[in-house]
Coordinates of C-alpha atoms in Angstrom, one line a residue:
M1 CA 0.0 0.0 0.0
N2 CA 1.1 3.6 -0.5
E3 CA 1.4 6.3 2.2
R4 CA -2.2 7.4 2.1
D5 CA -3.6 3.9 2.3
A6 CA -1.3 3.2 5.2
L7 CA -2.5 6.3 7.1
R8 CA -6.1 5.2 6.5
A9 CA -5.3 1.8 7.9
L10 CA -3.7 3.3 11.0
A11 CA -6.5 5.9 11.6
A12 CA -8.5 3.7 14.0
D13 CA -5.6 3.3 16.4
L14 CA -3.9 6.6 15.7
P15 CA -6.7 9.3 15.3
H16 CA -4.2 12.1 14.7
A17 CA -2.2 10.3 12.0
G18 CA -4.0 12.2 9.2
D19 CA -2.8 15.7 10.3
D20 CA 0.6 17.2 9.7
A21 CA 1.8 16.7 13.2
A22 CA 0.8 15.0 16.4
V23 CA -0.5 17.1 19.3
V24 CA 0.5 16.3 22.9
D25 CA -0.9 18.9 25.3
D26 CA 0.5 22.2 23.9
T27 CA 3.3 20.5 22.0
V28 CA 3.3 19.5 18.3
I29 CA 5.8 16.9 17.1
T30 CA 6.4 15.5 13.6
T31 CA 9.0 13.4 11.9
D32 CA 10.1 12.8 8.2
M33 CA 12.5 10.5 6.4
L34 CA 14.2 11.4 3.1
H35 CA 16.4 9.2 0.8
E36 CA 19.0 10.1 -1.7
R37 CA 17.4 8.0 -4.4
T38 CA 14.0 9.6 -4.2
D39 CA 14.5 13.0 -2.6
F40 CA 18.0 14.3 -3.4
P41 CA 18.9 14.4 -7.1
P42 CA 22.5 14.3 -8.2
G43 CA 24.0 17.7 -7.6
T44 CA 22.2 18.3 -4.3
T45 CA 24.7 19.6 -1.8
R46 CA 24.8 18.2 1.8
Y47 CA 24.1 21.8 2.9
T48 CA 20.9 21.8 0.9
A49 CA 20.0 18.3 2.1
G50 CA 20.3 19.4 5.7
W51 CA 18.2 22.5 5.1
R52 CA 15.6 20.7 3.1
A53 CA 15.3 17.7 5.4
V54 CA 14.8 19.7 8.6
G55 CA 12.7 22.2 6.7
A56 CA 10.3 19.5 5.7
S57 CA 9.5 18.8 9.4
L58 CA 9.4 22.5 10.3
S59 CA 6.8 22.9 7.5
D60 CA 4.6 20.4 9.3
V61 CA 4.9 22.4 12.5
A62 CA 3.9 25.5 10.5
A63 CA 0.8 23.7 9.1
M64 CA -0.5 23.2 12.7
G65 CA -0.3 26.9 13.4
A66 CA 2.5 26.4 16.0
T67 CA 5.7 28.2 16.9
A68 CA 8.8 26.2 15.9
T69 CA 11.0 25.3 18.9
A70 CA 13.7 22.8 17.9
A71 CA 14.7 20.0 15.6
V72 CA 17.0 17.0 15.4
A73 CA 18.0 14.7 12.6
V74 CA 19.5 11.4 11.8
Y75 CA 22.4 11.4 9.2
A76 CA 23.1 7.9 7.7
D77 CA 25.4 7.1 4.8
S78 CA 27.7 4.4 3.5
D79 CA 30.7 6.3 5.0
F80 CA 31.1 9.5 6.9
D81 CA 32.8 12.4 5.2
D82 CA 33.6 15.2 7.7
G83 CA 33.0 17.9 5.2
G84 CA 29.7 16.5 4.1
L85 CA 28.5 16.0 7.6
D86 CA 29.5 19.5 8.6
R87 CA 27.7 21.0 5.7
F88 CA 24.5 19.0 6.4
V89 CA 24.5 20.3 10.0
A90 CA 25.1 23.8 8.8
G91 CA 22.1 23.6 6.5
A92 CA 20.0 22.2 9.4
V93 CA 21.1 25.0 11.7
D94 CA 20.4 27.7 9.2
V95 CA 16.9 26.6 8.3
C96 CA 16.1 26.4 12.0
E97 CA 17.4 29.9 12.5
A98 CA 15.3 31.1 9.6
V99 CA 12.2 30.3 11.7
D100 CA 13.5 31.2 15.1
A101 CA 14.0 27.6 16.1
E102 CA 17.1 25.7 17.3
Y103 CA 18.9 22.7 15.8
V104 CA 19.8 20.6 18.9
G105 CA 21.5 17.5 17.6
G106 CA 20.6 14.0 16.3
D107 CA 22.2 10.7 15.5
L108 CA 24.7 9.1 13.1
D109 CA 24.2 5.7 11.4
S110 CA 25.4 3.6 8.4
H111 CA 23.2 2.9 5.4
D112 CA 23.6 1.8 1.8
E113 CA 22.4 5.2 0.6
F114 CA 22.4 8.7 2.1
T115 CA 19.3 8.8 4.2
T116 CA 18.1 11.4 6.8
A117 CA 15.3 11.4 9.3
S118 CA 14.3 14.7 11.0
T119 CA 12.0 15.5 13.9
A120 CA 10.7 18.9 14.8
I121 CA 8.8 20.1 17.8
G122 CA 6.7 23.3 18.3
T123 CA 4.4 24.9 20.7
L124 CA 0.7 25.9 20.1
T125 CA -0.5 29.4 20.7
G126 CA -3.7 30.3 22.4
A127 CA -5.5 29.7 19.1
G128 CA -4.9 26.0 19.4
A129 CA -4.0 23.5 16.6
V130 CA -5.3 24.0 13.1
T131 CA -6.3 20.6 11.6
R132 CA -7.4 19.4 8.2
S133 CA -11.0 18.8 9.2
G134 CA -12.6 22.2 9.7
A135 CA -13.2 23.5 6.2
R136 CA -16.8 24.6 5.5
P137 CA -18.7 25.3 2.3
G138 CA -18.5 29.0 1.6
D139 CA -14.9 29.4 3.1
A140 CA -12.2 30.9 0.9
L141 CA -9.4 28.6 -0.4
C142 CA -6.0 30.2 0.0
V143 CA -2.3 29.3 -0.4
T144 CA 0.9 30.9 0.7
G145 CA 3.9 31.7 -1.5
E146 CA 4.6 30.6 -5.0
W147 CA 4.3 27.1 -6.5
G148 CA 6.4 24.9 -8.7
R149 CA 9.9 25.7 -7.4
S150 CA 10.7 22.1 -6.6
A151 CA 9.6 21.0 -10.1
A152 CA 11.8 23.7 -11.6
A153 CA 14.7 22.6 -9.4
L154 CA 14.5 19.0 -10.5
R155 CA 14.7 20.0 -14.2
L156 CA 17.6 22.2 -13.5
F157 CA 19.4 19.4 -11.6
K158 CA 19.2 17.3 -14.7
R159 CA 21.1 19.9 -16.8
D160 CA 24.9 19.4 -17.1
D161 CA 25.5 22.9 -16.1
E162 CA 27.1 24.3 -13.0
E163 CA 25.0 27.4 -12.9
A164 CA 21.8 25.4 -13.3
V165 CA 22.7 23.1 -10.5
E166 CA 23.6 26.0 -8.2
R167 CA 20.2 27.5 -9.0
A168 CA 18.5 24.2 -8.3
N169 CA 20.1 24.0 -4.9
D170 CA 18.9 27.5 -4.2
L171 CA 15.3 26.6 -5.1
F172 CA 15.4 23.5 -3.0
R173 CA 16.2 25.6 0.1
F174 CA 12.7 26.8 0.9
T175 CA 11.7 28.9 3.9
P176 CA 9.2 26.9 6.1
R177 CA 6.0 29.0 6.5
V178 CA 6.1 29.1 10.3
A179 CA 5.4 32.8 10.5
D180 CA 2.5 32.4 8.1
G181 CA 1.1 29.5 10.0
L182 CA 1.1 31.6 13.2
A183 CA -0.6 34.4 11.4
L184 CA -3.3 32.0 10.2
A185 CA -3.7 30.1 13.4
D186 CA -6.7 32.1 14.7
R187 CA -8.2 32.6 11.3
A188 CA -7.9 29.3 9.3
T189 CA -10.7 26.7 9.6
A190 CA -8.4 24.0 8.1
M191 CA -4.8 23.9 7.0
M192 CA -2.0 21.6 5.8
D193 CA 1.4 21.9 4.1
S194 CA 1.7 21.0 0.4
S195 CA 4.5 18.4 0.5
D196 CA 2.4 16.2 -1.8
G197 CA 1.3 19.0 -4.2
L198 CA -1.6 21.4 -4.4
A199 CA -3.9 19.0 -6.2
R200 CA -3.3 16.1 -3.8
S201 CA -3.5 18.4 -0.8
L202 CA -7.0 19.6 -1.9
H203 CA -8.1 16.0 -2.1
Q204 CA -6.7 15.3 1.3
L205 CA -8.4 18.3 2.8
A206 CA -11.7 17.4 1.0
E207 CA -11.6 13.9 2.5
A208 CA -10.8 15.2 6.0
S209 CA -13.4 17.9 6.0
A210 CA -16.1 16.1 3.9
V211 CA -16.2 19.0 1.5
G212 CA -15.4 19.8 -2.1
F213 CA -13.2 22.5 -3.7
E214 CA -13.5 24.8 -6.6
L215 CA -10.0 25.9 -7.8
D216 CA -9.4 28.8 -10.1
A217 CA -6.3 27.6 -11.9
D218 CA -5.3 31.1 -13.2
R219 CA -5.1 32.4 -9.6
V220 CA -2.5 29.9 -8.5
P221 CA 0.8 31.9 -7.9
V222 CA 3.5 30.2 -10.0
H223 CA 7.1 30.6 -9.1
P224 CA 9.1 32.5 -11.9
A225 CA 11.5 29.6 -12.2
V226 CA 8.8 27.4 -13.7
D227 CA 8.5 29.6 -16.8
A228 CA 12.2 29.0 -17.4
V229 CA 11.8 25.2 -17.5
A230 CA 8.3 24.6 -18.7
D231 CA 8.2 23.0 -22.2
E232 CA 4.8 24.6 -23.1
S233 CA 2.2 26.9 -21.5
G234 CA -0.1 24.0 -20.5
E235 CA 2.7 22.5 -18.5
R236 CA 3.0 25.5 -16.2
F237 CA -0.1 24.5 -14.1
E238 CA 1.0 20.8 -14.2
L239 CA 4.3 21.6 -12.5
A240 CA 2.7 24.0 -10.0
A241 CA -0.2 21.9 -9.0
H242 CA 0.8 18.2 -9.3
F243 CA 4.6 17.9 -8.7
G244 CA 4.6 18.6 -5.0
E245 CA 7.4 19.3 -2.4
D246 CA 6.9 23.0 -2.5
F247 CA 6.1 23.1 1.3
E248 CA 3.7 25.9 1.0
L249 CA 0.5 26.1 3.2
V250 CA -3.0 25.3 1.8
C251 CA -5.8 26.7 4.0
T252 CA -9.4 27.6 4.2
L253 CA -10.8 30.6 6.1
P254 CA -14.0 32.7 6.2
E255 CA -14.2 35.1 3.3
E256 CA -14.3 38.1 5.6
A257 CA -11.0 37.1 7.2
V258 CA -9.0 37.0 3.9
P259 CA -7.9 40.7 3.7
T260 CA -6.5 40.8 7.2
A261 CA -4.9 37.4 6.8
R262 CA -3.2 38.5 3.6
E263 CA -1.7 41.5 5.4
A264 CA -0.5 39.3 8.2
C265 CA 1.3 36.6 6.1
P266 CA 4.9 37.5 5.3
G267 CA 5.2 34.8 2.7
G268 CA 2.1 36.1 0.8
L269 CA -1.4 34.8 0.8
T270 CA -3.5 34.3 -2.4
R271 CA -7.1 33.4 -2.7
V272 CA -7.3 30.6 -5.3
G273 CA -10.9 29.3 -4.9
R274 CA -13.6 28.4 -2.5
V275 CA -14.9 25.5 -0.5
V276 CA -18.1 23.8 -1.9
D277 CA -20.4 21.0 -0.9
E278 CA -18.8 17.5 -0.9
A279 CA -21.0 16.3 -3.7
E280 CA -19.4 18.9 -6.1
G281 CA -16.0 17.2 -5.8
V282 CA -12.6 18.8 -6.3
T283 CA -12.5 20.8 -9.6
A284 CA -10.2 23.3 -11.4
D285 CA -12.0 25.7 -13.7
G286 CA -15.0 23.5 -13.7
D287 CA -13.3 20.3 -14.6
P288 CA -12.4 17.4 -12.2
L289 CA -8.9 18.0 -10.7
P290 CA -7.0 14.7 -10.7
D291 CA -5.8 13.4 -7.4
R292 CA -2.2 13.3 -8.6
G293 CA 1.0 14.3 -6.8
Y294 CA 3.9 13.1 -4.7
T295 CA 3.3 9.6 -3.3
H296 CA 5.6 7.7 -0.9
G297 CA 5.5 4.0 -1.5
S298 CA 4.1 4.2 -5.0
E299 CA 4.4 1.2 -7.3
S300 CA 7.1 3.0 -9.3
G301 CA 9.2 3.2 -6.2
S302 CA 10.4 6.6 -7.3
G303 CA 8.4 8.8 -4.9
R304 CA 7.8 11.2 -7.7
P305 CA 4.3 12.4 -8.7
Q306 CA 1.9 9.7 -9.6

């Protein structure tokens, strides 16, 4: 089974497994594992890997509307290169500092491929946790930031060009939207991060909240890097909506809360659609939006969009 099927199977015994992080009293905690074969294309520096791995967990903290407190990570490889390990830790430290958190250590292990597992913890504010299950018909559908940066990075990594690979590493080092999550904590009715892509995130939110979504494709803010790598105009939306791993926030909130929420989000907030009745399904410009995105444990074994 793939990741989503596994979560459904665990749901009866682990009722919080479907959200971005677990909640224990006022603490949120989340963990992620990334592998060289599926998550770090050739050319990815260890600094970028450290930033991205820890950033992925910090993004889950952001999606719960919590402050980020600290993170740890496991570094496993076939051998230990002092320079590579130091650069990995430097990336982990820097992404934590970017969101006012602290990198506090981890573990070393051996593995047949470079693999890292990261854990981040955070603290809820008075607004409490924002889950995936509170969206209501009539709410606005909004997203933070710009979309498609990871898709653009992957294409740049494939080019045999030093400048392109350097740009790809830069794109892979996203800023977790912790500040935005905090700004949305007392406004959003539902929220999650977009590690699996916009389209798949909408289907996940729809399932959790028993609603549908009406997406306006032209409103999705696309990262400028996508235009430099897209083969044709129609591919622009494909890379932005279905590739995944952009680690932006997808949220719903009352229409009247959108203007103040937009002003409060440092990463930018764009209204891209609305919540509709469950029977209307998930659509983009009136057509069904395929539930396609990043899937762990897919039959292809690649972890890339399915």
